[in-house]
Short mmCIF file of C-alpha atoms in Angstrom, two decimals:
data_model
loop_
_atom_site.label_atom_id
_atom_site.label_comp_id
_atom_site.label_asym_id
_atom_site.label_seq_id
_atom_site.Cartn_x
_atom_site.Cartn_y
_atom_site.Cartn_z
CA UNK A 1 -17.18 -69.02 96.06
CA UNK A 2 -20.92 -68.21 96.30
CA UNK A 3 -22.98 -71.10 95.03
CA UNK A 4 -26.46 -71.57 94.58
CA UNK A 5 -28.20 -74.85 95.19
CA UNK A 6 -31.80 -75.41 94.02
CA UNK A 7 -33.54 -78.27 95.59
CA UNK A 8 -37.06 -77.31 93.95
CA UNK A 9 -37.15 -80.81 92.11
CA UNK A 10 -36.39 -82.82 94.99
CA UNK A 11 -38.56 -81.09 97.69
CA UNK A 12 -41.90 -82.01 95.81
CA UNK A 13 -40.97 -85.74 96.85
CA UNK A 14 -41.73 -85.01 100.59
CA UNK A 15 -45.37 -84.89 99.61
CA UNK A 16 -47.54 -88.30 99.26
CA UNK A 17 -50.75 -86.30 98.79
CA UNK A 18 -49.99 -84.36 102.14
CA UNK A 19 -46.53 -83.57 103.67
CA UNK A 20 -44.76 -86.64 105.13
CA UNK A 21 -42.34 -86.05 107.84
CA UNK A 22 -40.46 -89.24 106.95
CA UNK A 23 -40.23 -88.42 103.61
CA UNK A 24 -38.86 -85.03 104.63
CA UNK A 25 -36.26 -86.53 106.78
CA UNK A 26 -34.97 -88.63 103.75
CA UNK A 27 -34.98 -85.27 101.51
CA UNK A 28 -32.97 -82.97 103.95
CA UNK A 29 -30.55 -85.85 104.63
CA UNK A 30 -29.91 -85.95 100.87
CA UNK A 31 -29.30 -82.12 100.66
CA UNK A 32 -27.53 -81.68 104.21
CA UNK A 33 -26.53 -84.80 105.68
CA UNK A 34 -27.18 -85.74 109.20
CA UNK A 35 -28.82 -82.39 109.89
CA UNK A 36 -32.55 -83.06 110.35
CA UNK A 37 -32.24 -82.22 114.03
CA UNK A 38 -31.29 -78.77 113.61
CA UNK A 39 -34.47 -78.07 112.04
CA UNK A 40 -36.61 -80.62 114.05
CA UNK A 41 -35.43 -78.57 117.34
CA UNK A 42 -36.04 -75.44 116.12
CA UNK A 43 -39.64 -76.45 114.96
CA UNK A 44 -40.63 -77.84 118.30
CA UNK A 45 -41.10 -74.35 119.52
CA UNK A 46 -44.35 -74.21 117.43
CA UNK A 47 -47.59 -76.12 117.11
CA UNK A 48 -46.63 -78.27 114.34
CA UNK A 49 -50.04 -79.19 113.11
CA UNK A 50 -51.76 -75.75 113.33
CA UNK A 51 -48.77 -73.42 112.26
CA UNK A 52 -46.22 -75.83 110.20
CA UNK A 53 -48.23 -78.43 108.62
CA UNK A 54 -50.66 -75.91 106.66
CA UNK A 55 -47.47 -73.94 105.33
CA UNK A 56 -45.84 -77.31 104.01
CA UNK A 57 -48.84 -78.44 102.30
CA UNK A 58 -49.35 -74.97 100.73
CA UNK A 59 -46.04 -75.39 98.84
CA UNK A 60 -47.52 -78.37 97.27
CA UNK A 61 -50.56 -76.64 95.98
CA UNK A 62 -48.59 -73.77 94.56
CA UNK A 63 -46.00 -75.47 92.46
CA UNK A 64 -45.95 -72.45 89.91
CA UNK A 65 -44.99 -69.65 92.60
CA UNK A 66 -42.14 -72.26 93.73
CA UNK A 67 -40.80 -72.60 90.21
CA UNK A 68 -40.91 -68.87 89.77
CA UNK A 69 -38.87 -68.29 93.02
CA UNK A 70 -36.51 -70.92 91.73
CA UNK A 71 -36.00 -69.27 88.44
CA UNK A 72 -35.82 -65.71 89.92
CA UNK A 73 -33.32 -66.79 92.65
CA UNK A 74 -31.01 -68.33 90.15
CA UNK A 75 -30.64 -64.79 88.18
CA UNK A 76 -30.61 -63.16 91.66
CA UNK A 77 -27.62 -64.91 93.13
CA UNK A 78 -25.64 -64.09 89.88
CA UNK A 79 -26.41 -60.33 90.19
CA UNK A 80 -25.65 -60.42 94.01
CA UNK A 81 -22.01 -61.87 93.28
CA UNK A 82 -21.52 -59.09 90.60
CA UNK A 83 -22.65 -56.36 92.94
CA UNK A 84 -20.73 -57.45 96.00
CA UNK A 85 -17.45 -57.66 93.68
CA UNK A 86 -18.44 -53.99 92.42
CA UNK A 87 -19.01 -52.65 96.00
CA UNK A 88 -16.68 -54.36 98.14
CA UNK A 89 -13.89 -55.93 95.70
CA UNK A 90 -14.62 -59.21 97.95
CA UNK A 91 -16.31 -62.63 97.63
CA UNK A 92 -18.09 -64.69 99.96
CA UNK A 93 -17.57 -68.38 100.46
CA UNK A 94 -21.27 -69.47 101.01
CA UNK A 95 -23.79 -71.81 99.52
CA UNK A 96 -27.02 -70.44 99.09
CA UNK A 97 -29.96 -73.23 99.31
CA UNK A 98 -33.58 -73.03 98.43
CA UNK A 99 -35.15 -75.79 100.49
CA UNK A 100 -38.22 -77.08 102.16
CA UNK A 101 -37.68 -76.42 105.77
CA UNK A 102 -40.08 -76.80 108.74
CA UNK A 103 -40.84 -73.01 108.91
CA UNK A 104 -37.35 -72.33 110.47
CA UNK A 105 -37.23 -68.94 108.71
CA UNK A 106 -37.55 -67.50 105.15
CA UNK A 107 -33.82 -66.88 105.67
CA UNK A 108 -31.31 -68.64 107.85
CA UNK A 109 -27.67 -68.32 108.00
CA UNK A 110 -26.14 -71.17 109.77
CA UNK A 111 -22.90 -73.22 109.35
CA UNK A 112 -23.04 -77.30 108.82
CA UNK A 113 -20.00 -79.42 108.65
CA UNK A 114 -18.09 -75.90 109.16
CA UNK A 115 -19.44 -74.47 106.07
CA UNK A 116 -21.39 -71.63 105.77
CA UNK A 117 -25.08 -71.74 104.33
CA UNK A 118 -27.97 -69.56 103.49
CA UNK A 119 -30.87 -71.46 103.95
CA UNK A 120 -33.90 -69.88 102.05
CA UNK A 121 -37.02 -71.67 103.18
CA UNK A 122 -39.57 -71.77 100.30
CA UNK A 123 -42.52 -72.56 102.56
CA UNK A 124 -41.96 -69.19 104.64
CA UNK A 125 -41.32 -67.24 101.51
CA UNK A 126 -44.69 -68.22 100.29
CA UNK A 127 -46.27 -67.75 103.71
CA UNK A 128 -44.96 -64.13 103.71
CA UNK A 129 -45.87 -63.60 100.14
CA UNK A 130 -42.13 -62.84 99.65
CA UNK A 131 -41.91 -64.43 96.16
CA UNK A 132 -41.90 -61.34 94.02
CA UNK A 133 -38.62 -60.18 92.56
CA UNK A 134 -38.04 -57.00 95.12
CA UNK A 135 -38.99 -59.07 98.26
CA UNK A 136 -36.58 -62.07 97.22
CA UNK A 137 -33.71 -59.62 96.35
CA UNK A 138 -34.07 -58.09 99.66
CA UNK A 139 -34.05 -61.21 101.54
CA UNK A 140 -31.07 -62.53 99.47
CA UNK A 141 -29.16 -59.34 100.05
CA UNK A 142 -30.08 -59.48 103.95
CA UNK A 143 -28.95 -63.05 104.70
CA UNK A 144 -25.84 -62.35 102.86
CA UNK A 145 -25.22 -59.30 104.94
CA UNK A 146 -24.83 -61.72 107.93
CA UNK A 147 -22.40 -63.83 106.04
CA UNK A 148 -20.57 -60.69 105.16
CA UNK A 149 -20.33 -59.96 108.86
CA UNK A 150 -19.32 -63.34 109.71
CA UNK A 151 -16.45 -63.41 107.04
CA UNK A 152 -15.23 -60.09 107.48
CA UNK A 153 -15.94 -59.25 110.91
CA UNK A 154 -17.56 -60.99 113.99
CA UNK A 155 -21.39 -62.18 113.70
CA UNK A 156 -21.35 -64.43 116.85
CA UNK A 157 -20.44 -63.59 120.25
CA UNK A 158 -20.70 -65.56 123.66
CA UNK A 159 -23.15 -63.44 125.58
CA UNK A 160 -24.82 -64.25 128.89
CA UNK A 161 -27.16 -61.49 129.92
CA UNK A 162 -30.50 -61.44 128.14
CA UNK A 163 -30.01 -57.49 127.42
CA UNK A 164 -26.57 -58.10 125.90
CA UNK A 165 -28.02 -60.73 123.60
CA UNK A 166 -30.75 -58.40 122.26
CA UNK A 167 -28.39 -55.48 121.90
CA UNK A 168 -26.26 -57.84 119.77
CA UNK A 169 -29.05 -58.96 117.81
CA UNK A 170 -30.27 -55.28 117.17
CA UNK A 171 -26.61 -54.56 115.88
CA UNK A 172 -26.29 -57.77 113.59
CA UNK A 173 -29.71 -57.15 112.11
CA UNK A 174 -28.74 -53.64 111.69
CA UNK A 175 -25.45 -54.59 110.01
CA UNK A 176 -27.50 -56.98 107.60
CA UNK A 177 -30.01 -54.12 106.92
CA UNK A 178 -27.35 -51.59 106.20
CA UNK A 179 -25.52 -54.04 103.84
CA UNK A 180 -29.00 -54.81 102.11
CA UNK A 181 -29.55 -51.10 101.59
CA UNK A 182 -25.94 -50.61 99.95
CA UNK A 183 -26.42 -53.34 97.73
CA UNK A 184 -29.88 -51.83 96.63
CA UNK A 185 -27.93 -48.33 96.64
CA UNK A 186 -31.02 -47.02 98.54
CA UNK A 187 -30.90 -46.13 102.48
CA UNK A 188 -34.60 -45.67 102.65
CA UNK A 189 -35.04 -49.30 101.16
CA UNK A 190 -36.71 -51.67 103.64
CA UNK A 191 -37.80 -54.86 102.44
CA UNK A 192 -40.62 -55.10 105.42
CA UNK A 193 -42.24 -52.14 104.11
CA UNK A 194 -45.81 -52.85 103.58
CA UNK A 195 -49.10 -51.43 105.28
CA UNK A 196 -47.65 -48.17 106.37
CA UNK A 197 -44.55 -49.99 108.21
CA UNK A 198 -42.06 -47.53 107.40
CA UNK A 199 -44.07 -44.28 107.63
CA UNK A 200 -44.98 -45.58 111.08
CA UNK A 201 -41.35 -46.11 112.18
CA UNK A 202 -40.27 -43.00 110.51
CA UNK A 203 -42.64 -40.98 112.78
CA UNK A 204 -41.97 -43.07 115.95
CA UNK A 205 -38.32 -43.61 116.04
CA UNK A 206 -37.80 -41.53 119.32
CA UNK A 207 -40.61 -43.79 121.09
CA UNK A 208 -39.16 -46.86 119.49
CA UNK A 209 -35.60 -46.48 120.91
CA UNK A 210 -36.92 -45.44 124.21
CA UNK A 211 -38.77 -48.56 124.40
CA UNK A 212 -36.18 -50.86 123.04
CA UNK A 213 -33.66 -49.55 125.60
CA UNK A 214 -36.13 -49.76 128.45
CA UNK A 215 -37.38 -53.27 127.40
CA UNK A 216 -34.17 -54.60 126.89
CA UNK A 217 -33.49 -54.92 130.51
CA UNK A 218 -35.94 -57.63 131.06
CA UNK A 219 -36.40 -58.88 127.35
CA UNK A 220 -36.74 -62.59 126.89
CA UNK A 221 -37.70 -65.00 124.00
CA UNK A 222 -41.48 -64.93 124.98
CA UNK A 223 -41.92 -61.23 125.65
CA UNK A 224 -39.75 -59.48 123.22
CA UNK A 225 -41.70 -57.71 120.60
CA UNK A 226 -38.70 -56.78 117.91
CA UNK A 227 -37.40 -59.43 115.90
CA UNK A 228 -39.80 -61.54 113.93
CA UNK A 229 -43.07 -61.60 111.66
CA UNK A 230 -44.90 -63.28 114.47
CA UNK A 231 -44.18 -60.56 117.14
CA UNK A 232 -45.90 -57.04 117.24
CA UNK A 233 -44.78 -53.62 118.18
CA UNK A 234 -47.85 -51.46 118.13
CA UNK A 235 -49.11 -53.64 115.20
CA UNK A 236 -46.08 -53.88 113.22
CA UNK A 237 -43.68 -56.81 113.22
CA UNK A 238 -39.74 -56.46 112.94
CA UNK A 239 -39.39 -53.14 114.80
CA UNK A 240 -35.91 -54.38 115.63
CA UNK A 241 -34.79 -54.24 111.96
CA UNK A 242 -35.83 -50.62 111.58
CA UNK A 243 -34.30 -49.56 114.58
CA UNK A 244 -31.16 -51.42 113.80
CA UNK A 245 -30.89 -50.15 110.37
CA UNK A 246 -31.25 -46.55 111.43
CA UNK A 247 -28.50 -47.23 114.36
CA UNK A 248 -26.04 -48.65 111.72
CA UNK A 249 -26.49 -45.69 109.37
CA UNK A 250 -25.80 -43.25 112.45
CA UNK A 251 -22.64 -44.99 113.29
CA UNK A 252 -21.35 -45.08 109.66
CA UNK A 253 -21.59 -41.01 110.15
CA UNK A 254 -18.47 -41.51 112.43
CA UNK A 255 -16.92 -44.97 111.45
CA UNK A 256 -16.33 -46.85 108.26
CA UNK A 257 -18.65 -49.72 107.54
CA UNK A 258 -15.89 -52.15 107.32
CA UNK A 259 -14.57 -51.20 110.69
CA UNK A 260 -17.75 -51.63 112.60
CA UNK A 261 -18.00 -55.33 111.68
CA UNK A 262 -16.17 -56.28 114.46
CA UNK A 263 -17.39 -53.96 117.26
CA UNK A 264 -17.60 -55.07 120.75
CA UNK A 265 -20.71 -54.73 123.11
CA UNK A 266 -19.32 -51.78 124.72
CA UNK A 267 -18.80 -49.80 121.49
CA UNK A 268 -22.36 -50.68 120.49
CA UNK A 269 -23.78 -49.27 123.68
CA UNK A 270 -21.81 -46.04 123.42
CA UNK A 271 -23.28 -45.57 120.19
CA UNK A 272 -26.78 -46.65 120.92
CA UNK A 273 -26.84 -43.93 123.78
CA UNK A 274 -25.21 -41.26 121.70
CA UNK A 275 -28.11 -41.99 119.09
CA UNK A 276 -30.79 -41.85 121.75
CA UNK A 277 -29.31 -38.59 123.25
CA UNK A 278 -29.20 -37.01 119.71
CA UNK A 279 -32.56 -38.11 118.82
CA UNK A 280 -34.09 -36.80 122.25
CA UNK A 281 -32.40 -33.37 121.96
CA UNK A 282 -34.05 -33.25 118.40
CA UNK A 283 -30.63 -33.10 116.78
CA UNK A 284 -31.72 -36.10 114.29
#
């Protein structure tokens, strides 16, 4: 069963004029017991005072926007339930939580106490200006795409080579993008499309797939430029989401979407190579 937990009322209790980490720990324990370390460990990779704290205080200064997100998501979750049932005749077992994180992500699929959660971080939603209806529905569908793969295929694999990990990320983000587009009934829909984002990648796909294939051999968390709003590929973020979506669209010319959800790495490598060859030969 898909359920929505809205912590809007509770999250404002973490502010004593400004954000209080101690009050936040109490808040997060109330909604997700014994989980604070999950968020704190992830936040260690960022400069808290410079990058995180301003976004948290921004939430307290924009309560009307927060309340708008709350109302909109309440409606959209019900729409998502009906659309998934209509498209796939399936239900998802997941709790969707609107919460105040530590800039851990606008959307994050994780398991806590063996239960699948979609965590929607209000601070990142406001930072990215994703608080309008179109962006919220894209974000929701994208995260539910990951849940769909987890529950009807394989989302996580133990991979040890960096190249394999990033190829797998390309695949899983592509699956989520494809699911999002199916739900929107529009395979040209990209929730990241702003400031010429889609137009650029539509005309630079050959270069993008060449660069990704080359970069993957030596890609690390510090030098990857394909996944995240904080990285840049020729001035644009989230290049891997575009490439992943186009790759899954290509694979689905040959395979049923439900069948690819448990693809292994070798199948992904085969289709990526085939896709690149066809692009290079001008066949796509």
